[in-house]
Coordinates of C-alpha atoms in Angstrom, one line a residue:
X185 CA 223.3 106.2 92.9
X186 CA 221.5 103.3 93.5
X187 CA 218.1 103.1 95.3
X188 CA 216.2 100.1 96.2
X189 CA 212.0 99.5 96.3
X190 CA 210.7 96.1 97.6
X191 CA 207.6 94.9 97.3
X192 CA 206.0 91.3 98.7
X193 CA 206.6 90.2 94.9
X194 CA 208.6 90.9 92.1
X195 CA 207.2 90.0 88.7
X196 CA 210.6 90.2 86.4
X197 CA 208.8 89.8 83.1
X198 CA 209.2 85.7 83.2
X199 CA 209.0 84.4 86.9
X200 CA 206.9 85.8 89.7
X201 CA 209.6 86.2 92.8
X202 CA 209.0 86.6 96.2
X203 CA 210.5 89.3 98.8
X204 CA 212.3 91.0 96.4
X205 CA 213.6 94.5 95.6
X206 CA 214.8 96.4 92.2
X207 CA 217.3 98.7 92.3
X208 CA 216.8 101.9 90.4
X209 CA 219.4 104.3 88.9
X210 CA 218.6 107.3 86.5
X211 CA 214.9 106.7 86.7
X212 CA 215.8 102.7 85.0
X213 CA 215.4 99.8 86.5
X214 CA 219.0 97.8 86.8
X215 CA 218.7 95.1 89.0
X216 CA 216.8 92.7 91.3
X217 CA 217.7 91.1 94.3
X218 CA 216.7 89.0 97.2
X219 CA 215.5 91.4 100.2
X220 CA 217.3 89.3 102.9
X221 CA 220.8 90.6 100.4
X222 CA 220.4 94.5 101.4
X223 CA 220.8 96.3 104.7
X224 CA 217.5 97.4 105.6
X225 CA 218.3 101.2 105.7
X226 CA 219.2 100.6 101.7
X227 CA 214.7 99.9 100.9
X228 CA 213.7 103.6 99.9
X229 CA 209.9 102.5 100.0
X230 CA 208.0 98.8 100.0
X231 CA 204.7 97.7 98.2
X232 CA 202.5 95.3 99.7
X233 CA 201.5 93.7 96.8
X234 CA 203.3 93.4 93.6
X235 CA 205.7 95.3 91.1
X236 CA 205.8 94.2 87.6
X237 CA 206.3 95.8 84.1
X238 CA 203.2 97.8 82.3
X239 CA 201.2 95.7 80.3
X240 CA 201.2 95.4 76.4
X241 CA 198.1 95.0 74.3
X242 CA 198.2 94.3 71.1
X243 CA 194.7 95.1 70.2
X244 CA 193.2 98.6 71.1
X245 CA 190.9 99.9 69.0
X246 CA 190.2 103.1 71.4
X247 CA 190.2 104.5 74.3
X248 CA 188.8 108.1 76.0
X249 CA 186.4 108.6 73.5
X250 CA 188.4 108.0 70.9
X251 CA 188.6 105.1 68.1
X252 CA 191.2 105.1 65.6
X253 CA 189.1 104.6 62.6
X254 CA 187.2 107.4 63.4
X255 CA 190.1 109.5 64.2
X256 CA 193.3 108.1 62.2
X257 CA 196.0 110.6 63.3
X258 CA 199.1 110.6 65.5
X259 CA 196.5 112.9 68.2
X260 CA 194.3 110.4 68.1
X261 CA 196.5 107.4 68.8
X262 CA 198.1 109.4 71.7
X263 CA 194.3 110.2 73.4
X264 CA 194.3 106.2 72.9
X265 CA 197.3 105.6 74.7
X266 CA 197.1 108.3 77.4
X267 CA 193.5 106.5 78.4
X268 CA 195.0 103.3 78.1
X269 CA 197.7 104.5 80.6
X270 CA 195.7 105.2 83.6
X271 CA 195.0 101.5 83.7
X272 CA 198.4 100.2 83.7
X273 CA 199.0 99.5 79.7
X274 CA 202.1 101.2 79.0
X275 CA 202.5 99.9 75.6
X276 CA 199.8 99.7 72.8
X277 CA 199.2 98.5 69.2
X278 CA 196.5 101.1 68.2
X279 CA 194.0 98.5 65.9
X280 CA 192.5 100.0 62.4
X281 CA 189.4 97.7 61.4
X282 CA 187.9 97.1 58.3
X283 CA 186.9 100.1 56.5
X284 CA 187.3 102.2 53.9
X285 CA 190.9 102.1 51.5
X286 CA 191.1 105.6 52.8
X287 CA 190.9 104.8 56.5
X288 CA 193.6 102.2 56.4
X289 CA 195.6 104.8 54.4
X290 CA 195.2 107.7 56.9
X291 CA 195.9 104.9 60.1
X292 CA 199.2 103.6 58.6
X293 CA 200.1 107.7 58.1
X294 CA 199.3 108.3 61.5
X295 CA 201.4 105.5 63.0
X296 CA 204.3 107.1 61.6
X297 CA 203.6 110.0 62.6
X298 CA 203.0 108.6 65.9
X299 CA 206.6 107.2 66.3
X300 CA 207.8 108.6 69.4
X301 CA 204.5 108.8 71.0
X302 CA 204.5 107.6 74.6
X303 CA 202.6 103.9 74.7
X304 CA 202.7 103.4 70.8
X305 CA 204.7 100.0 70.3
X306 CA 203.2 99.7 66.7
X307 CA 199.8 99.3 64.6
X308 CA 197.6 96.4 64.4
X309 CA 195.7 96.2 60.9
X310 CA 192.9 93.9 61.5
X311 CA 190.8 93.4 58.3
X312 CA 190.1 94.6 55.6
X313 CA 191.2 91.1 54.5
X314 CA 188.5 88.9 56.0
X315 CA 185.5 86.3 56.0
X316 CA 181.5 87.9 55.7
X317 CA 180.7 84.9 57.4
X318 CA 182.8 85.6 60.4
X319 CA 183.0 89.6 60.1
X320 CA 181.9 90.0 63.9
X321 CA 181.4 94.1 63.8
X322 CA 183.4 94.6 61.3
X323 CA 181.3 96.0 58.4
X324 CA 180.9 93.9 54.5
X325 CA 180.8 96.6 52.9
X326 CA 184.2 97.1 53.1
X327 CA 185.6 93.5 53.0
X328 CA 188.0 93.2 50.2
X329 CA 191.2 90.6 49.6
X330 CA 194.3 91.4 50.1
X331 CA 195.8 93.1 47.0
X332 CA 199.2 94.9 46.5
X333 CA 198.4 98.2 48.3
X334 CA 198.0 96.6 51.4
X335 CA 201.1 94.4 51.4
X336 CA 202.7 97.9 50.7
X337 CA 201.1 99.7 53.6
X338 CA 202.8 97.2 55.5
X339 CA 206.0 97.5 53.6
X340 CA 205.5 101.1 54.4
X341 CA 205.4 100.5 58.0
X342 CA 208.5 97.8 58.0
X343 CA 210.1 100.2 56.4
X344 CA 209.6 103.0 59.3
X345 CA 210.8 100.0 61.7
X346 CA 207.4 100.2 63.2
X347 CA 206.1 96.8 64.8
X348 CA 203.0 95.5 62.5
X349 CA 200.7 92.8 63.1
X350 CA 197.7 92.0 60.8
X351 CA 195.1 89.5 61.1
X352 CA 193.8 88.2 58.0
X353 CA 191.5 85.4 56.8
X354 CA 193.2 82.7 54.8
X355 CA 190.3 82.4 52.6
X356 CA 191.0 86.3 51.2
X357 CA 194.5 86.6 51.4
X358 CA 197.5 84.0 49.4
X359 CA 200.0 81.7 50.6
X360 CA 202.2 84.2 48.8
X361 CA 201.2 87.1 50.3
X362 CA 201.3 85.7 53.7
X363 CA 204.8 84.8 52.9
X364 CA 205.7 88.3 51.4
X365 CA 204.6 89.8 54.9
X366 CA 206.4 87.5 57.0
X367 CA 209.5 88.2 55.2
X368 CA 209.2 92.3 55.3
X369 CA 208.9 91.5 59.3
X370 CA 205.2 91.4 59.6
X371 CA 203.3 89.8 61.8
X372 CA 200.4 87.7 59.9
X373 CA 197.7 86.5 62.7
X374 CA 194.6 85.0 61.2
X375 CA 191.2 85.4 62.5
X376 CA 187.4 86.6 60.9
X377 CA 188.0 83.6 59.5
X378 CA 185.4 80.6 58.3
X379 CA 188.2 78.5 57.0
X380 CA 188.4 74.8 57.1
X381 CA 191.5 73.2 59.0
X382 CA 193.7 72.4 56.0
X383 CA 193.3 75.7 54.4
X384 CA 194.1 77.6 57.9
X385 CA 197.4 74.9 58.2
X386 CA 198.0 75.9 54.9
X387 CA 198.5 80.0 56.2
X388 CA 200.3 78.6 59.0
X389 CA 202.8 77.0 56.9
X390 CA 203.3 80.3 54.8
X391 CA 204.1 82.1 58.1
X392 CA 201.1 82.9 59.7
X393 CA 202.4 82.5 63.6
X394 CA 199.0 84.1 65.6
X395 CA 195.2 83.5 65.9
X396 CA 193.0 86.6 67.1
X397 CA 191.2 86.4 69.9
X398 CA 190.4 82.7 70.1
X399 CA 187.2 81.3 69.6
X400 CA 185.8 84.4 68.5
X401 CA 184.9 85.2 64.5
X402 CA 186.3 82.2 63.5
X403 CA 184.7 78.4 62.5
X404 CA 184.3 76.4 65.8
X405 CA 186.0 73.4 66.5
X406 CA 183.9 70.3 66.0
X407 CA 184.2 66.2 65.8
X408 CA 185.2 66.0 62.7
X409 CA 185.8 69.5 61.6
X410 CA 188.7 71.8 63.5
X411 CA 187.9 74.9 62.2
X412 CA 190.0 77.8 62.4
X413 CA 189.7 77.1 66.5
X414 CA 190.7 73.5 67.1
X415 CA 193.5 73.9 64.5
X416 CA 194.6 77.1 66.6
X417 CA 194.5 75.3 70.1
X418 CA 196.2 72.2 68.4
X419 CA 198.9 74.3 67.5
X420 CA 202.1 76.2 68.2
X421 CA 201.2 79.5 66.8
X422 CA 200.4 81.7 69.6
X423 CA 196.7 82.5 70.5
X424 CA 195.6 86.1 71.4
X425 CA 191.8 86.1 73.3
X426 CA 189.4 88.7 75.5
X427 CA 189.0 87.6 79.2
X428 CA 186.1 89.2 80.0
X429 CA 183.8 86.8 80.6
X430 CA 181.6 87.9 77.9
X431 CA 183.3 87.0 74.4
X432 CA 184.4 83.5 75.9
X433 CA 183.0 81.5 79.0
X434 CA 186.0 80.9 81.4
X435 CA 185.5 77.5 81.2
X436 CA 186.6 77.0 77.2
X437 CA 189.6 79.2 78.1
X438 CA 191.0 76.5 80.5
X439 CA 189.9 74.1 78.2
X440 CA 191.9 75.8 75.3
X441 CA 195.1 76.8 77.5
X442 CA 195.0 72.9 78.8
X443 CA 194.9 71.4 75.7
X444 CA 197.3 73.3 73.8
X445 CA 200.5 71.5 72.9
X446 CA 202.4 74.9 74.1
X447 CA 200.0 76.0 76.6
X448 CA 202.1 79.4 77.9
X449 CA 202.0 80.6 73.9
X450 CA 198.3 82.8 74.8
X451 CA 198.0 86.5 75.0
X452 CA 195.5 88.6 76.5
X453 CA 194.0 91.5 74.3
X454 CA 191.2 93.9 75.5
X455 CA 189.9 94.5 71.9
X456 CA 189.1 98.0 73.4
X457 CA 186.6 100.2 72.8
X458 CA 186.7 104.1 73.0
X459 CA 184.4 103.7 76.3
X460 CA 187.5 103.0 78.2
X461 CA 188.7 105.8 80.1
X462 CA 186.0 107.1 77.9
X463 CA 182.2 108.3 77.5
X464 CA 179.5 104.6 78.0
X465 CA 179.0 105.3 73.9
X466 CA 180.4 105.8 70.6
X467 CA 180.0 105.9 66.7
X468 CA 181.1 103.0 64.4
X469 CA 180.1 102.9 61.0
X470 CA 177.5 105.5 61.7
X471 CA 176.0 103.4 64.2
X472 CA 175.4 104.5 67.8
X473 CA 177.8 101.0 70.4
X474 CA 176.4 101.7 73.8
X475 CA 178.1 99.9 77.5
X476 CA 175.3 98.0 78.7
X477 CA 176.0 95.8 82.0
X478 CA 179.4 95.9 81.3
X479 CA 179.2 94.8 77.5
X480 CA 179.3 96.4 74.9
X481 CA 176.5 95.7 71.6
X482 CA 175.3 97.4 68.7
X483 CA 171.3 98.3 68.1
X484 CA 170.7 94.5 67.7
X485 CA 171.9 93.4 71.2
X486 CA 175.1 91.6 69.5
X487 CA 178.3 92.5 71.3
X488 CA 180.7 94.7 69.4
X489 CA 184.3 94.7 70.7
X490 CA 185.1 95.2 74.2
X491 CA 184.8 97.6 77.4
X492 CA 188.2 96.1 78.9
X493 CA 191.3 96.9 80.0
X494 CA 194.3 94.7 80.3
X495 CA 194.5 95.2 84.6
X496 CA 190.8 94.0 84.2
X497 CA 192.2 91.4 82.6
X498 CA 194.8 90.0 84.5
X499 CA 192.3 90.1 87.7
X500 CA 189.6 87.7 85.5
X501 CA 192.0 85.5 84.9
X502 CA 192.8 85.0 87.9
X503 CA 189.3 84.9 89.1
X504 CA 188.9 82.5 86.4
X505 CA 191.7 80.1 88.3
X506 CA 195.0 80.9 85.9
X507 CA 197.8 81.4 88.1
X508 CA 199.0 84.6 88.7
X509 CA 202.6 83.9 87.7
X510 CA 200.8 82.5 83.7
X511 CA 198.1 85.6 84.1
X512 CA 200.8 88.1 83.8
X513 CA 203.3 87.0 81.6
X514 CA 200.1 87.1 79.1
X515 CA 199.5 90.3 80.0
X516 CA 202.8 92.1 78.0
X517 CA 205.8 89.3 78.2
X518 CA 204.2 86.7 75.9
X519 CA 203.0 89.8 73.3
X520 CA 206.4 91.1 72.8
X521 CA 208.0 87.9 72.6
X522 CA 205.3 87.4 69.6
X523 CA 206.3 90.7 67.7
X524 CA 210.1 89.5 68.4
X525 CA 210.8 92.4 71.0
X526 CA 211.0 90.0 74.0
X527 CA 213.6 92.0 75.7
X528 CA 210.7 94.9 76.0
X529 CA 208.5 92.6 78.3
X530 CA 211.7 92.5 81.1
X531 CA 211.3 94.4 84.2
X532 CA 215.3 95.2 84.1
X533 CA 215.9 97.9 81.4
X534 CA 212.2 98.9 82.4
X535 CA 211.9 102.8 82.8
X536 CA 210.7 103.2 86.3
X537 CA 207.3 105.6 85.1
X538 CA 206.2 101.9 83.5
X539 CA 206.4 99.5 86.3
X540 CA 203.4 99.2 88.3
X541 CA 202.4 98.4 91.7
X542 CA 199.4 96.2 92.6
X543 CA 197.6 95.0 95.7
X544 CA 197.9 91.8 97.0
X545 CA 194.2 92.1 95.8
X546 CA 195.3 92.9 92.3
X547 CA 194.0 96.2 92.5
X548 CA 196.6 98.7 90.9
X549 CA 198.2 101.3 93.4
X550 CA 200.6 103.0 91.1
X551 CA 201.4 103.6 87.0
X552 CA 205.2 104.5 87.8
X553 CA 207.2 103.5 90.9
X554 CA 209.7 105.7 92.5

C-alpha cells in the first residue's frame, strides 16, 4: 500500500517542484504528485521545507577520524561513509591520494571488498599521476607517471563493475593511456596539473571528460595563457570544485559557472577530511593537519583538503547567490550523471532511508523519511 509525505518542496533529482508529495511503497519511493491531486486524509506526515535525494560526493578522502590512505580497508571506507551519512551524503567515492604503490594497492583491494557497503558508489584515485608544481598536499615523494600497474588497478576495478574515477595530470600520463581508461569505463578527470592549454585539450580529446576541483592545483587562467583553468571553464567537460569559501572566493565561482559554455555541467565535492564527523586533527604523511577557523592547514599555515560536508555545501552556495534548484542538482544529480549512473541521482526509485528532509532554512531535519 501506498502512503504519501508532502513537503513545501519536492526536489525530484532534476527540477525543484512546489507543494508536492511522493508516494512510498515497500520503503521505495514510486511516485510524485501535485498535493492539490490527493484527499487530504491520504498525507501520512508533511515537511516544511524540502525532500530531496541524499547527496553524492565524489571526493571524500575521510571522515570520523578516518582517512583512507591511512586506513585502506573495506572497515575503513564504511567508518568514512557512516560519518558522511549523518550529514546527508548517502553515496560516496572514498578518494586514495598520492602515496605509496602499496597504498593504492591496498585502496583498490578494499573497494572491492567494500562492494555492498552502505554509501560506497565507487573509488576515486586521485594521483599518483600528477604535476610537483601543482601537488597541493599531496606529497612528491611519491609522484610517479602513469605506468601499466595503475591502468590495471583500474582494469581491476572495471572489472568488479565498481564506478572509478581518476584525476590525472596530462603532463604524467599519455593520450593512450587516457584513451585505454576511458574505454575500460573509467572516468579520467584531470587536475594537479601545470599544463598549458593545448596539452590539457589534447587529454580532453583522448577522453578526459572532468576537471577536479576547479581553480585549485592547476595553472591559472591568464590573457594569453588558459591554463588548465580557462580551458576547463571554456569547456564542456564537467567541472568538480570545494564551496567553502576557503579554496575559492565565491565571486570566481559565479564567474566560472557564468562563463561556461554548459554552465549546469559543475559538481560540488567536499574534498573531506577525516575531521568530519571526526576528531579537529589527523595524520597525513606523518604530519600532524589541524581545523583551525574552520580550515584546515598543515604546520606551514597552507590549507590541506577540506573540513566540509556536502549539506554545508549546498547552504554556501546558496549563500553565495546560486539558486537552490542549480545548488542541488550539483550536490548528487550532476555527479552521477558524470559516472554514467544518472538514474541513481532520481528521487523515484530512491529508497526512502536516503531522501532527506531540510528546512526552509536549509538546515537538515532528517537522513531517511518515513
Amino acid at each position: 500500500m501506498t502512503h504519501w509525505i508532502s513537503a513545501d518542496q519536492v526536489f525530484d533529482g532534476r527540477n525543484l517542484r512546489d507543494n508536492c508529495a511522493v508516494g512510498i511503497k515497500d520503503g521505495v519511493v514510486t511516485q510524485i504528485e501535485a498535493t492539490d491531486d490527493l484527499p487530504t486524509d491520504h498525507i501520512h506526515r508533511h515537511y516544511q521545507g524540502i525532500i530531496t535525494p541524499g547527496f553524492f560526493d565524489i571526493q571524500v578522502n575521510g571522515g570520523g577520524g578516518v582517512m583512507l590512505n591511512s586506513d585502506p580497508s573495506a572497515a575503513g571506507i564504511a567508518k568514512i561513509a557512516a560519518a558522511h551519512r549523518t550529514f546527508g551524503t548517502t553515496a560516496l567515492f572514498p578518494t586514495v591520494i598520492t602515496d605509496r604503490p602499496e597504498v593504492l594497492d591496498a585502496a583498490v583491494t578494499a573497494a572491492t571488498d567494500a562492494i555492498g557497503i552502505d554509501g560506497f558508489a565507487g573509488l576515486h584515485i586521485e594521483g599518483p599521476h600528477i604535476d610537483t608544481a601543482r601537488r597541493g598536499t599531496h606529497a612528491e615523494r611519491y609522484i610517479r607517471p602513469c605506468d601499466a600497474h595503475s591502468i590495471n588497478l583500474v582494469r581491476t576495478l572495471r572489472d568488479h563493475d565498481i564506478p572509478t574515477l581518476i584525476t590525472v595530470a596530462p603532463e604524467a600520463i599519455s593520450v593512450s593511456q587516457i584513451s585505454t581508461l576511458r574505454e575500460m569505463g573509467a572516468v579520467v578527470s584531470i587536475g594537479h596539473s601545470d599544463a598549458d592549454a593545448a596539452t590539457t585539450g589534447q587529454a580532453l580529446d583522448a577522453g578526459a571528460t572532468c576537471f577536479t576541483h576547479l581553480f585549485n592545483a592547476m595553472s591559472p587562467m591568464l590573457s594569453r595563457a588558459p591554463g588548465v583553468t580557462g580551458t576547463a571553464i571554456a569547456s564542456d567537460a564537467w567541472c568538480s570544485f570545494i564551496a567553502d569559501g576557503h579554496h575559492v572566493d565565491p565571486t570566481m565561482l559565479r564567474i566560472a559557472m557564468n562563463a561556461r559554455p554548459t554552465r549546469h555541467r559543475m559538481i560540488a565535492v567536499s574534498d573531506a577530511m577525516a575531521t568530519v564527523g571526526g576528531p579537529n586533527h589527523f595524520n597525513l604523511y606523518g604530519h600532524d593537519i589541524f581545523l583551525k577557523d574552520g580550515r584546515l592547514v598543515n604546520a606551514e599555515g597552507a590549507l590541506a583538503g577540506a573540513h566540509l560536508t556536502l549539506h554545508e555545501a549546498l547552504q554556501n552556495m546558496v549563500g553565495f547567490g546560486v539558486p537552490l534548484e542549480t545548488a542541488l542538482q550539483m550536490c548528487g544529480p550532476n555527479a552521477y550523471d558524470l559516472m554514467g549512473l544518472d538514474t541513481r541521482g532520481m528521487l523515484i526509485n530512491q529508497p526512502v532511508r536516503d531522501v532527506l528532509a531540510l528546512n526552509s532554512d536549509l538546515s537538515l531535519i532528517a537522513v531517511g523519511v518515513a
